[in-house]
Every structure is written in structure tokens, then in C-alpha cells.
C-alpha positions as a LaTeX table, in Angstrom:
\begin{tabular}{lrrr}
\hline
Residue & $x$ (\AA) & $y$ (\AA) & $z$ (\AA) \\
\hline
Unk1 & $-7.79$ & $-3.92$ & $-24.11$ \\
Unk2 & $-5.39$ & $-1.64$ & $-25.96$ \\
Unk3 & $-1.76$ & $-2.74$ & $-26.52$ \\
Unk4 & $-0.65$ & 0.31 & $-24.51$ \\
Unk5 & $-2.35$ & $-1.13$ & $-21.44$ \\
Unk6 & 0.03 & $-4.08$ & $-21.58$ \\
Unk7 & 3.21 & $-1.98$ & $-21.83$ \\
Unk8 & 3.76 & $-1.06$ & $-18.17$ \\
Unk9 & 7.43 & $-0.18$ & $-18.67$ \\
Unk10 & 6.36 & 2.78 & $-20.84$ \\
Unk11 & 4.50 & 4.38 & $-17.93$ \\
Unk12 & 4.49 & 7.00 & $-16.65$ \\
Unk13 & 5.32 & 9.31 & $-19.55$ \\
Unk14 & 7.81 & 12.16 & $-19.24$ \\
Unk15 & 5.24 & 14.33 & $-17.48$ \\
Unk16 & 4.40 & 11.66 & $-14.93$ \\
Unk17 & 1.09 & 10.68 & $-16.55$ \\
Unk18 & $-0.57$ & 7.27 & $-16.70$ \\
Unk19 & $-2.96$ & 8.04 & $-19.54$ \\
Unk20 & $-5.04$ & 10.93 & $-18.20$ \\
Unk21 & $-4.04$ & 10.26 & $-14.59$ \\
Unk22 & $-1.06$ & 11.34 & $-12.48$ \\
Unk23 & 0.91 & 14.51 & $-13.23$ \\
Unk24 & 2.00 & 17.27 & $-10.87$ \\
Unk25 & $-0.72$ & 19.46 & $-9.38$ \\
Unk26 & 1.26 & 21.32 & $-6.73$ \\
Unk27 & 2.17 & 24.87 & $-5.67$ \\
Unk28 & 4.87 & 26.52 & $-7.77$ \\
Unk29 & 7.30 & 26.31 & $-4.85$ \\
Unk30 & 7.25 & 22.50 & $-5.13$ \\
Unk31 & 7.65 & 22.18 & $-8.91$ \\
Unk32 & 11.44 & 22.53 & $-8.95$ \\
Unk33 & 11.97 & 20.28 & $-5.89$ \\
Unk34 & 9.91 & 17.59 & $-7.64$ \\
Unk35 & 11.96 & 17.98 & $-10.83$ \\
Unk36 & 15.15 & 17.74 & $-8.76$ \\
Unk37 & 13.78 & 14.66 & $-6.96$ \\
Unk38 & 13.04 & 12.92 & $-10.25$ \\
Unk39 & 16.54 & 13.66 & $-11.54$ \\
Unk40 & 18.10 & 12.39 & $-8.32$ \\
Unk41 & 15.98 & 9.23 & $-8.42$ \\
Unk42 & 16.81 & 8.44 & $-12.05$ \\
Unk43 & 20.52 & 8.97 & $-11.32$ \\
Unk44 & 20.34 & 6.71 & $-8.25$ \\
Unk45 & 18.46 & 4.04 & $-10.19$ \\
Unk46 & 21.29 & 3.98 & $-12.72$ \\
Unk47 & 24.00 & 3.76 & $-10.03$ \\
Unk48 & 25.14 & 0.18 & $-9.38$ \\
Unk49 & 26.37 & 1.12 & $-5.90$ \\
Unk50 & 22.96 & 2.52 & $-4.91$ \\
Unk51 & 21.16 & $-0.55$ & $-6.25$ \\
Unk52 & 23.64 & $-2.83$ & $-4.52$ \\
Unk53 & 23.24 & $-1.09$ & $-1.16$ \\
Unk54 & 19.45 & $-1.29$ & $-1.42$ \\
Unk55 & 19.58 & $-4.95$ & $-2.41$ \\
Unk56 & 21.87 & $-5.66$ & 0.55 \\
Unk57 & 19.51 & $-3.94$ & 3.01 \\
Unk58 & 16.43 & $-5.64$ & 1.58 \\
Unk59 & 18.10 & $-8.99$ & 2.23 \\
Unk60 & 20.06 & $-8.63$ & 5.45 \\
Unk61 & 17.93 & $-5.96$ & 7.13 \\
Unk62 & 14.36 & $-6.21$ & 5.79 \\
Unk63 & 14.39 & $-10.00$ & 5.48 \\
Unk64 & 13.72 & $-10.56$ & 1.78 \\
Unk65 & 12.78 & $-12.66$ & $-0.01$ \\
Unk66 & 9.52 & $-13.18$ & 1.85 \\
Unk67 & 7.98 & $-16.66$ & 1.45 \\
Unk68 & 5.01 & $-17.68$ & $-0.65$ \\
Unk69 & 3.05 & $-19.80$ & 1.82 \\
Unk70 & 0.46 & $-22.43$ & 0.87 \\
Unk71 & $-2.49$ & $-21.93$ & 3.21 \\
Unk72 & $-3.69$ & $-25.53$ & 3.30 \\
Unk73 & $-6.39$ & $-25.23$ & 5.95 \\
Unk74 & $-7.69$ & $-21.98$ & 4.48 \\
Unk75 & $-7.82$ & $-23.69$ & 1.08 \\
Unk76 & $-9.88$ & $-26.56$ & 2.53 \\
Unk77 & $-12.18$ & $-24.03$ & 4.18 \\
Unk78 & $-12.79$ & $-22.26$ & 0.86 \\
Unk79 & $-13.25$ & $-25.56$ & $-0.97$ \\
Unk80 & $-11.85$ & $-24.54$ & $-4.34$ \\
Unk81 & $-8.59$ & $-23.13$ & $-5.69$ \\
Unk82 & $-5.33$ & $-23.38$ & $-3.76$ \\
Unk83 & $-4.65$ & $-20.21$ & $-1.74$ \\
Unk84 & $-1.12$ & $-18.90$ & $-1.34$ \\
Unk85 & $-0.08$ & $-15.94$ & 0.83 \\
Unk86 & 2.76 & $-13.62$ & $-0.17$ \\
Unk87 & 4.07 & $-13.00$ & 3.35 \\
Unk88 & 4.99 & $-9.30$ & 3.47 \\
Unk89 & 3.92 & $-9.45$ & 7.12 \\
Unk90 & 7.27 & $-11.16$ & 7.78 \\
Unk91 & 9.29 & $-8.14$ & 6.66 \\
Unk92 & 11.17 & $-6.18$ & 9.33 \\
Unk93 & 8.72 & $-3.73$ & 11.00 \\
Unk94 & 5.79 & $-5.99$ & 10.05 \\
Unk95 & 4.67 & $-4.84$ & 6.62 \\
Unk96 & 5.65 & $-4.24$ & 3.00 \\
Unk97 & 6.31 & $-0.55$ & 3.77 \\
Unk98 & 9.99 & $-1.16$ & 4.54 \\
Unk99 & 10.73 & $-1.91$ & 0.85 \\
Unk100 & 9.89 & 1.61 & $-0.29$ \\
Unk101 & 11.17 & 3.32 & 2.84 \\
Unk102 & 14.67 & 1.86 & 2.55 \\
Unk103 & 14.86 & 2.97 & $-1.07$ \\
Unk104 & 13.66 & 6.51 & $-0.40$ \\
Unk105 & 15.71 & 6.93 & 2.78 \\
Unk106 & 18.87 & 5.96 & 0.88 \\
Unk107 & 17.86 & 8.49 & $-1.78$ \\
Unk108 & 17.37 & 11.20 & 0.88 \\
Unk109 & 20.83 & 10.45 & 2.24 \\
Unk110 & 22.28 & 10.56 & $-1.27$ \\
Unk111 & 20.64 & 13.98 & $-1.82$ \\
Unk112 & 22.19 & 15.33 & 1.38 \\
Unk113 & 18.90 & 15.78 & 3.25 \\
Unk114 & 19.30 & 15.62 & 7.03 \\
Unk115 & 15.61 & 15.37 & 7.92 \\
Unk116 & 12.80 & 13.18 & 6.64 \\
Unk117 & 9.09 & 13.67 & 7.13 \\
Unk118 & 6.36 & 11.11 & 6.50 \\
Unk119 & 2.62 & 10.67 & 6.75 \\
Unk120 & 0.98 & 7.58 & 8.20 \\
Unk121 & $-2.47$ & 6.12 & 8.79 \\
Unk122 & $-2.09$ & 2.63 & 10.20 \\
Unk123 & 1.33 & 3.60 & 11.53 \\
Unk124 & 3.27 & 1.01 & 9.53 \\
Unk125 & 4.75 & 3.55 & 7.13 \\
Unk126 & 5.57 & 5.77 & 10.09 \\
Unk127 & 7.30 & 2.92 & 11.91 \\
Unk128 & 9.24 & 1.96 & 8.78 \\
Unk129 & 10.29 & 5.60 & 8.21 \\
Unk130 & 11.41 & 5.97 & 11.82 \\
Unk131 & 13.31 & 2.69 & 11.50 \\
Unk132 & 15.17 & 3.79 & 8.37 \\
Unk133 & 15.92 & 7.16 & 9.95 \\
Unk134 & 17.46 & 5.42 & 12.96 \\
Unk135 & 19.47 & 3.16 & 10.66 \\
Unk136 & 20.85 & 6.04 & 8.59 \\
Unk137 & 21.14 & 8.69 & 11.30 \\
Unk138 & 18.44 & 11.03 & 9.98 \\
Unk139 & 15.98 & 13.17 & 11.93 \\
Unk140 & 12.39 & 11.99 & 11.45 \\
Unk141 & 8.98 & 13.56 & 12.02 \\
Unk142 & 5.75 & 11.73 & 11.24 \\
Unk143 & 2.35 & 13.34 & 10.67 \\
Unk144 & $-0.60$ & 11.24 & 11.81 \\
Unk145 & $-4.29$ & 12.06 & 12.17 \\
Unk146 & $-5.33$ & 12.20 & 15.80 \\
Unk147 & $-8.03$ & 9.56 & 15.20 \\
Unk148 & $-5.30$ & 7.21 & 13.96 \\
Unk149 & $-2.98$ & 8.17 & 16.84 \\
Unk150 & $-5.66$ & 6.83 & 19.17 \\
Unk151 & $-6.50$ & 3.64 & 17.29 \\
Unk152 & $-2.86$ & 2.83 & 16.49 \\
Unk153 & $-1.32$ & 3.64 & 19.89 \\
Unk154 & 1.13 & 0.73 & 19.70 \\
Unk155 & 2.70 & 1.99 & 16.48 \\
Unk156 & 2.85 & 5.54 & 17.86 \\
Unk157 & 4.89 & 4.24 & 20.79 \\
Unk158 & 7.14 & 2.26 & 18.45 \\
Unk159 & 7.87 & 5.41 & 16.41 \\
Unk160 & 8.77 & 7.34 & 19.54 \\
Unk161 & 11.05 & 4.56 & 20.76 \\
Unk162 & 12.84 & 4.72 & 17.41 \\
Unk163 & 13.52 & 8.41 & 17.95 \\
Unk164 & 10.87 & 9.92 & 15.70 \\
Unk165 & 8.58 & 12.80 & 16.64 \\
Unk166 & 4.90 & 11.99 & 16.02 \\
Unk167 & 2.78 & 15.05 & 15.21 \\
Unk168 & $-0.99$ & 14.55 & 15.70 \\
Unk169 & $-3.15$ & 16.28 & 13.06 \\
Unk170 & $-6.42$ & 17.74 & 14.31 \\
Unk171 & $-7.78$ & 19.16 & 11.04 \\
Unk172 & $-10.46$ & 17.67 & 8.77 \\
Unk173 & $-11.32$ & 14.03 & 9.41 \\
Unk174 & $-8.10$ & 13.68 & 11.48 \\
Unk175 & $-7.03$ & 10.64 & 9.44 \\
Unk176 & $-4.58$ & 9.83 & 6.64 \\
Unk177 & $-5.80$ & 12.46 & 4.15 \\
Unk178 & $-5.16$ & 15.21 & 6.68 \\
Unk179 & $-1.75$ & 13.79 & 7.63 \\
Unk180 & $-0.73$ & 14.04 & 3.96 \\
Unk181 & $-1.96$ & 17.65 & 3.85 \\
Unk182 & 0.21 & 18.61 & 6.82 \\
Unk183 & 3.27 & 16.76 & 5.52 \\
Unk184 & 3.00 & 18.64 & 2.21 \\
Unk185 & 2.74 & 21.97 & 4.06 \\
Unk186 & 5.85 & 21.11 & 6.05 \\
Unk187 & 7.75 & 20.18 & 2.87 \\
Unk188 & 6.86 & 23.47 & 1.17 \\
Unk189 & 8.31 & 25.33 & 4.14 \\
Unk190 & 11.44 & 23.24 & 4.68 \\
Unk191 & 12.23 & 21.88 & 1.24 \\
Unk192 & 15.98 & 22.67 & 1.35 \\
Unk193 & 16.76 & 20.47 & 4.35 \\
Unk194 & 13.85 & 18.05 & 4.28 \\
Unk195 & 12.97 & 14.97 & 2.25 \\
Unk196 & 9.29 & 14.02 & 2.09 \\
Unk197 & 9.20 & 10.21 & 2.29 \\
Unk198 & 5.74 & 9.56 & 0.88 \\
Unk199 & 4.34 & 6.14 & 1.70 \\
Unk200 & 2.15 & 5.07 & $-1.20$ \\
Unk201 & 1.82 & 5.18 & $-5.00$ \\
Unk202 & 0.02 & 8.52 & $-4.87$ \\
Unk203 & 1.00 & 12.17 & $-4.85$ \\
Unk204 & 2.75 & 14.18 & $-7.55$ \\
Unk205 & 5.23 & 12.67 & $-10.00$ \\
Unk206 & 7.74 & 11.07 & $-9.41$ \\
Unk207 & 6.31 & 9.53 & $-6.21$ \\
Unk208 & 3.88 & 7.04 & $-7.83$ \\
Unk209 & 6.70 & 5.79 & $-10.06$ \\
Unk210 & 9.31 & 5.63 & $-7.30$ \\
Unk211 & 7.12 & 3.84 & $-4.78$ \\
Unk212 & 6.00 & 1.36 & $-7.42$ \\
Unk213 & 9.58 & 0.65 & $-8.43$ \\
Unk214 & 10.67 & 0.04 & $-4.83$ \\
Unk215 & 7.75 & $-2.38$ & $-4.29$ \\
Unk216 & 8.06 & $-4.32$ & $-7.56$ \\
Unk217 & 10.23 & $-6.79$ & $-5.69$ \\
Unk218 & 7.04 & $-8.27$ & $-4.18$ \\
Unk219 & 5.63 & $-9.36$ & $-7.53$ \\
Unk220 & 9.00 & $-10.29$ & $-8.99$ \\
Unk221 & 9.56 & $-12.72$ & $-6.11$ \\
Unk222 & 5.97 & $-14.01$ & $-6.33$ \\
Unk223 & 6.34 & $-14.83$ & $-10.05$ \\
Unk224 & 9.40 & $-16.99$ & $-9.45$ \\
Unk225 & 7.95 & $-18.56$ & $-6.30$ \\
Unk226 & 4.64 & $-19.41$ & $-7.99$ \\
Unk227 & 6.43 & $-21.12$ & $-10.87$ \\
Unk228 & 8.30 & $-23.24$ & $-8.34$ \\
Unk229 & 5.34 & $-23.98$ & $-6.05$ \\
Unk230 & 2.57 & $-24.35$ & $-8.66$ \\
Unk231 & 4.53 & $-25.03$ & $-11.82$ \\
Unk232 & 3.03 & $-21.99$ & $-13.57$ \\
Unk233 & 1.78 & $-18.50$ & $-12.90$ \\
Unk234 & $-1.23$ & $-18.10$ & $-10.56$ \\
Unk235 & $-4.72$ & $-17.76$ & $-11.98$ \\
Unk236 & $-5.67$ & $-14.90$ & $-9.66$ \\
Unk237 & $-3.81$ & $-12.17$ & $-7.76$ \\
Unk238 & $-5.56$ & $-10.37$ & $-4.90$ \\
Unk239 & $-4.39$ & $-7.43$ & $-2.75$ \\
Unk240 & $-6.00$ & $-4.67$ & $-0.72$ \\
Unk241 & $-6.03$ & $-1.14$ & $-2.15$ \\
Unk242 & $-6.02$ & 2.10 & $-0.19$ \\
Unk243 & $-3.35$ & 4.26 & $-1.80$ \\
Unk244 & $-2.33$ & 1.03 & $-3.45$ \\
Unk245 & 1.39 & 0.43 & $-2.85$ \\
Unk246 & 1.35 & $-3.23$ & $-1.82$ \\
Unk247 & $-1.09$ & $-4.01$ & $-4.62$ \\
Unk248 & 0.90 & $-2.33$ & $-7.39$ \\
Unk249 & 4.04 & $-4.02$ & $-6.07$ \\
Unk250 & 2.42 & $-7.45$ & $-6.40$ \\
Unk251 & 0.47 & $-6.74$ & $-9.60$ \\
Unk252 & 2.97 & $-4.84$ & $-11.74$ \\
Unk253 & 5.25 & $-7.72$ & $-12.80$ \\
Unk254 & 2.15 & $-9.66$ & $-13.98$ \\
Unk255 & 0.45 & $-6.95$ & $-16.06$ \\
Unk256 & 1.52 & $-8.42$ & $-19.40$ \\
Unk257 & 0.35 & $-11.93$ & $-18.43$ \\
Unk258 & $-3.16$ & $-11.75$ & $-19.83$ \\
Unk259 & $-4.26$ & $-15.08$ & $-18.33$ \\
Unk260 & $-3.55$ & $-13.86$ & $-14.77$ \\
Unk261 & $-6.66$ & $-12.18$ & $-13.35$ \\
Unk262 & $-5.80$ & $-9.21$ & $-11.12$ \\
Unk263 & $-8.21$ & $-7.93$ & $-8.44$ \\
Unk264 & $-7.75$ & $-5.03$ & $-6.03$ \\
Unk265 & $-9.91$ & $-4.98$ & $-2.89$ \\
Unk266 & $-11.11$ & $-1.62$ & $-1.62$ \\
Unk267 & $-12.63$ & $-0.86$ & 1.81 \\
Unk268 & $-16.40$ & $-1.14$ & 1.64 \\
Unk269 & $-16.72$ & 0.19 & 5.19 \\
Unk270 & $-20.32$ & $-0.01$ & 6.37 \\
Unk271 & $-21.51$ & $-0.72$ & 2.85 \\
Unk272 & $-21.31$ & 1.34 & $-0.34$ \\
Unk273 & $-24.94$ & 2.45 & 0.00 \\
Unk274 & $-24.21$ & 3.89 & 3.45 \\
Unk275 & $-21.69$ & 6.38 & 2.07 \\
Unk276 & $-19.30$ & 5.29 & 4.84 \\
Unk277 & $-16.58$ & 3.60 & 2.82 \\
Unk278 & $-13.27$ & 4.17 & 1.04 \\
Unk279 & $-13.99$ & 2.68 & $-2.39$ \\
Unk280 & $-12.52$ & 5.44 & $-4.55$ \\
Unk281 & $-12.26$ & 3.30 & $-7.68$ \\
Unk282 & $-15.69$ & 1.75 & $-7.31$ \\
Unk283 & $-17.61$ & 4.86 & $-6.28$ \\
Unk284 & $-15.37$ & 7.87 & $-6.87$ \\
Unk285 & $-15.01$ & 10.34 & $-9.74$ \\
Unk286 & $-11.95$ & 11.68 & $-11.51$ \\
Unk287 & $-10.41$ & 14.58 & $-9.62$ \\
Unk288 & $-7.21$ & 15.94 & $-8.14$ \\
Unk289 & $-6.00$ & 15.05 & $-4.65$ \\
Unk290 & $-2.56$ & 15.51 & $-3.11$ \\
Unk291 & $-0.84$ & 16.51 & $-6.32$ \\
Unk292 & $-2.13$ & 14.02 & $-8.89$ \\
Unk293 & $-5.23$ & 13.24 & $-10.93$ \\
Unk294 & $-6.96$ & 10.02 & $-9.98$ \\
Unk295 & $-10.27$ & 8.61 & $-8.80$ \\
Unk296 & $-11.37$ & 10.48 & $-5.68$ \\
Unk297 & $-14.38$ & 10.23 & $-3.36$ \\
Unk298 & $-16.34$ & 13.45 & $-3.84$ \\
Unk299 & $-19.58$ & 14.97 & $-2.64$ \\
Unk300 & $-22.24$ & 16.53 & $-4.88$ \\
Unk301 & $-20.30$ & 19.81 & $-4.93$ \\
Unk302 & $-17.11$ & 18.15 & $-6.11$ \\
Unk303 & $-15.38$ & 18.50 & $-2.75$ \\
Unk304 & $-13.29$ & 15.63 & $-1.37$ \\
Unk305 & $-15.55$ & 13.42 & 0.75 \\
Unk306 & $-14.51$ & 11.71 & 3.96 \\
Unk307 & $-13.57$ & 8.06 & 3.68 \\
Unk308 & $-14.36$ & 5.40 & 6.25 \\
Unk309 & $-12.75$ & 2.05 & 6.99 \\
Unk310 & $-12.17$ & 0.00 & 10.11 \\
Unk311 & $-8.63$ & $-0.21$ & 8.75 \\
Unk312 & $-6.62$ & 2.98 & 9.29 \\
Unk313 & $-4.36$ & 2.21 & 6.34 \\
Unk314 & $-7.30$ & 2.08 & 3.90 \\
Unk315 & $-9.12$ & 5.10 & 5.34 \\
Unk316 & $-8.26$ & 7.38 & 2.40 \\
Unk317 & $-10.53$ & 9.08 & $-0.18$ \\
Unk318 & $-8.20$ & 8.63 & $-3.17$ \\
Unk319 & $-6.02$ & 6.05 & $-4.87$ \\
Unk320 & $-2.80$ & 5.93 & $-6.87$ \\
Unk321 & $-3.01$ & 7.17 & $-10.49$ \\
Unk322 & $-1.60$ & 3.95 & $-11.95$ \\
Unk323 & $-4.45$ & 1.98 & $-10.37$ \\
Unk324 & $-6.88$ & 4.44 & $-11.95$ \\
Unk325 & $-5.27$ & 3.90 & $-15.34$ \\
Unk326 & $-5.48$ & 0.10 & $-15.16$ \\
Unk327 & $-9.08$ & 0.31 & $-13.97$ \\
Unk328 & $-9.99$ & 2.35 & $-17.05$ \\
Unk329 & $-8.10$ & 0.03 & $-19.40$ \\
Unk330 & $-9.79$ & $-2.99$ & $-17.83$ \\
Unk331 & $-6.56$ & $-4.76$ & $-16.85$ \\
Unk332 & $-7.25$ & $-4.56$ & $-13.10$ \\
Unk333 & $-10.62$ & $-5.28$ & $-11.51$ \\
Unk334 & $-11.71$ & $-3.67$ & $-8.24$ \\
Unk335 & $-14.19$ & $-4.94$ & $-5.66$ \\
Unk336 & $-15.08$ & $-3.83$ & $-2.15$ \\
Unk337 & $-15.19$ & $-5.71$ & 1.16 \\
Unk338 & $-17.06$ & $-4.35$ & 4.19 \\
Unk339 & $-15.68$ & $-3.83$ & 7.67 \\
Unk340 & $-17.57$ & $-6.90$ & 8.90 \\
Unk341 & $-16.35$ & $-9.09$ & 6.05 \\
Unk342 & $-12.77$ & $-7.97$ & 6.79 \\
Unk343 & $-13.22$ & $-8.85$ & 10.46 \\
Unk344 & $-14.48$ & $-12.29$ & 9.40 \\
Unk345 & $-11.44$ & $-12.71$ & 7.15 \\
Unk346 & $-9.17$ & $-11.68$ & 10.02 \\
Unk347 & $-10.75$ & $-14.26$ & 12.33 \\
Unk348 & $-10.74$ & $-17.09$ & 9.79 \\
Unk349 & $-7.08$ & $-16.70$ & 8.81 \\
Unk350 & $-6.04$ & $-16.32$ & 12.44 \\
Unk351 & $-7.90$ & $-19.45$ & 13.59 \\
Unk352 & $-7.12$ & $-21.67$ & 10.60 \\
Unk353 & $-3.51$ & $-20.79$ & 9.87 \\
Unk354 & $-2.19$ & $-19.12$ & 13.02 \\
Unk355 & $-1.47$ & $-16.00$ & 10.94 \\
Unk356 & $-2.95$ & $-12.75$ & 12.20 \\
Unk357 & $-3.23$ & $-10.35$ & 9.25 \\
Unk358 & $-3.41$ & $-6.58$ & 9.32 \\
Unk359 & $-6.99$ & $-5.39$ & 8.87 \\
Unk360 & $-5.88$ & $-3.98$ & 5.51 \\
Unk361 & $-4.76$ & $-7.44$ & 4.39 \\
Unk362 & $-7.88$ & $-9.03$ & 5.89 \\
Unk363 & $-9.93$ & $-7.32$ & 3.17 \\
Unk364 & $-7.92$ & $-9.20$ & 0.53 \\
Unk365 & $-8.14$ & $-12.45$ & 2.49 \\
Unk366 & $-11.93$ & $-12.19$ & 2.74 \\
Unk367 & $-12.30$ & $-11.68$ & $-0.99$ \\
Unk368 & $-9.79$ & $-14.43$ & $-1.82$ \\
Unk369 & $-11.79$ & $-16.98$ & 0.21 \\
Unk370 & $-14.93$ & $-16.08$ & $-1.72$ \\
Unk371 & $-13.15$ & $-16.11$ & $-5.09$ \\
Unk372 & $-11.31$ & $-19.41$ & $-4.45$ \\
Unk373 & $-14.59$ & $-21.13$ & $-3.63$ \\
Unk374 & $-15.82$ & $-20.37$ & $-7.16$ \\
Unk375 & $-12.64$ & $-21.66$ & $-8.83$ \\
Unk376 & $-11.41$ & $-25.13$ & $-9.75$ \\
Unk377 & $-9.24$ & $-27.14$ & $-7.36$ \\
Unk378 & $-6.41$ & $-27.16$ & $-9.88$ \\
Unk379 & $-6.29$ & $-23.35$ & $-9.96$ \\
Unk380 & $-4.34$ & $-21.06$ & $-7.63$ \\
Unk381 & $-4.77$ & $-17.70$ & $-5.93$ \\
Unk382 & $-1.95$ & $-15.52$ & $-4.60$ \\
Unk383 & $-2.96$ & $-13.05$ & $-1.88$ \\
Unk384 & $-0.76$ & $-10.12$ & $-0.94$ \\
Unk385 & $-0.57$ & $-10.34$ & 2.85 \\
Unk386 & 0.65 & $-6.77$ & 3.21 \\
Unk387 & 1.17 & $-6.69$ & 6.97 \\
Unk388 & 0.68 & $-8.36$ & 10.32 \\
Unk389 & $-2.19$ & $-7.69$ & 12.68 \\
Unk390 & $-0.53$ & $-6.86$ & 16.01 \\
Unk391 & $-1.35$ & $-3.18$ & 15.52 \\
Unk392 & $-5.04$ & $-3.95$ & 15.01 \\
Unk393 & $-5.77$ & $-6.22$ & 17.98 \\
Unk394 & $-7.30$ & $-3.36$ & 20.00 \\
Unk395 & $-9.52$ & $-2.31$ & 17.09 \\
Unk396 & $-10.61$ & $-5.90$ & 16.46 \\
Unk397 & $-11.34$ & $-6.36$ & 20.18 \\
Unk398 & $-13.53$ & $-3.26$ & 20.23 \\
Unk399 & $-15.40$ & $-4.40$ & 17.13 \\
Unk400 & $-16.01$ & $-7.87$ & 18.52 \\
Unk401 & $-17.21$ & $-6.38$ & 21.79 \\
Unk402 & $-19.63$ & $-4.12$ & 19.93 \\
Unk403 & $-21.09$ & $-7.01$ & 17.90 \\
Unk404 & $-21.12$ & $-9.52$ & 20.74 \\
Unk405 & $-18.91$ & $-12.01$ & 18.92 \\
Unk406 & $-15.91$ & $-13.81$ & 20.36 \\
Unk407 & $-13.52$ & $-14.04$ & 17.42 \\
Unk408 & $-14.31$ & $-17.74$ & 16.91 \\
Unk409 & $-17.08$ & $-17.01$ & 14.47 \\
Unk410 & $-19.79$ & $-17.23$ & 17.14 \\
Unk411 & $-21.54$ & $-15.13$ & 19.73 \\
Unk412 & $-20.60$ & $-14.89$ & 23.39 \\
\hline
\end{tabular}
């Protein structure tokens, strides 16, 4: 591994590149707004009052720090390493998304923008955006694929209660990719009054950098908590990867710790061989999607292919450029977990620990159980539990009905 791969603070470069990945691949009308956004972000990051206000909201409003929980019964079930859960599901609004949203919403306010727009798949970023807009008195509109509107009806209602307008997207696969497309079109048209509050470490520079920076608190807390709970750093970090925001937030503060193994878990859908999956890093090719170069699912003609996952938040055919960079350098490993394996992980954690994870997080849980079983009892695994599963109960119920199982690991 090259020394550059272990110098995360040097990335991205001035052009927003992580090695060959990242950059700004956008219409000319968005180039200057992106330059202005980067300048505004760097100025805010250097302002003690801005940092203090964000720190205050993360504590008193979002509920940080989140605990690092020892999953004793899950550990016994796996029969190997000790499993710890970084409980982002306990954040206000139910997921890690609030960390980034509070930072960007404060930035929008600082820039004098009166309206924010956002994209959402699972609805958690949409709910967090609507929440921050209500807190700061901003207008909010959320683009959401109509397939996701149906499967995440609870979060749609939450957004509306918070005062946001939810705009169903009927184009393409009618999922997260298409919601991003429509949000970008809106921003091009209304860039003077509107702030695009992008929800993951993807898109054109400076979004991957900003979102990463706002989520680094996850890993920074986990480092300190692991030292206290285990007496040293964990042996393995595991988090789910769609766009990759919760994962980069957990992973980034550990990149220079060579002895810590880092694994991102992609959605294997119905199996990689089926073609119905969202494993961009495992099965994609380098391309450009939504303003940056990264690994992208593509068909034989080089067109963006449709992704599939039982989890709306992972149902995306691309991934953040920084993840792509650390895949190529070998610092991060990536595996895939199928829909069925994620459902099993959901059921096991729910029954053994009384913690119902988001289906996104259930992918990481399923892999962590398998990995812990192969490790020594004196070793430890930290799993990024990115969100809670209330939003997914209907989807899980439908899946269990279709397979004839009862959620207890058996058949009805």
C-alpha cells in the first residue's frame, strides 16, 4: 500500500480528486455555484462560531455522543470475537443522517439561502433535512423515487408533518438515482435561492469532502469509546455502503491504523450472478455518475445499470469517490450481502438484542456475525449501526410473508 493511501488528510486535492476519482462533472451553470459552495464551506469550517453552533446542536439536539454498545448475546451467537454496535440509530430522527444535515443546513443559512432541496431513498435523509429546515425556518422540498415513496410511506408522512414537500419522481427506475437527477435539475434552475443538501459522500466536489467531514464524528467517537471499552482499537470495522456516508464517517479516523481491518458491505440483492444487486465496488466499472468519477454499475454499452436492493437506502448504482480510491489502494475491503442474508441479520439482532436495525445496517450486521465467528474471542468488531428499522417493518413483513417465514428464523 502506498504511503499516500495512509494520508487521508491530504485528500481530496484542490480539484476535488481522490486519486483518479471524484472531480466535478457538471453543467457549466453549476461550476461557479460549486466553487462558491466550497469557498463558503472552507470559511465556515474555519469559523469558531460555526463550529461551536454545530457542536452544540450535535449534542443537545441530535443526541451525540452515541454509545458503543457491547452486543453480548449476539457475540455468543457468533461464537468468536466481541461485537460492538456504534449506535447511530439512537440519533434524533433515527439515523446518522442528522450529522451531515445539521452541518449543511447551518451552511445554507450562513450563505443566505432560503430554500433547501434534498434527495432521499430510504427517507432518512429526507426526514433529517425536513427536521433541520423546521429547526432553522427554511423551506424544504425532497425528491424521492415513487417506488421508494411507496415502500417508505412512514418516512414520507414524517417529512410532510415536518412541513416539507415530497416530490415523487416517476422517471427511470423511480428510486434514489432518479431522485438525485431531479434534485440536480432543480438546483440548476434555482441556484440563486436554493441550497442542494446532498445526503451522501457522492456528487461533485465539494460534497464528498463536506459530507465526510460532517460524519467523521462517528469514527472519532468510536476510537475513544473502543479504547475505553476494549483497551485498544478494534480489530475490524464493518459498515454498510450505498453512497457510503455512514461508512466513511466510521472508517475515516482509522485509515492510518494499519492493524485495523476495514470492510464495507454492499447490497448483494438477489445475488451478484442474478444482476439484481447494488454492488458497485464489487461488480461495477469506473465511470461518471451525478457529477463525479467513481465505480458505477454499467451495462455492456456503458450505460448506468439499474441497482436492486431490498433496502431503499442502498438501492443506488454508484458509490462515493473516496470509497473507490480506498478500494483501489487496498485500504478498504468490500463484500456483498444478499437481501435474504440482510433479512436474517435483521431478525437475529432484533431477537437477540432487542435492537431493530435499518435494513441498510442489517447488511453490516449479517457480515459482522460471519466475520466474528472466524475471529478469536479476544478480538473485537465494531459495526456501524447506521439507523433504526421502524421504517422497514412493512418491507420486512412483506418479505417474510413471501418466503413463509415468521421472523423467528423458522417457517410458519
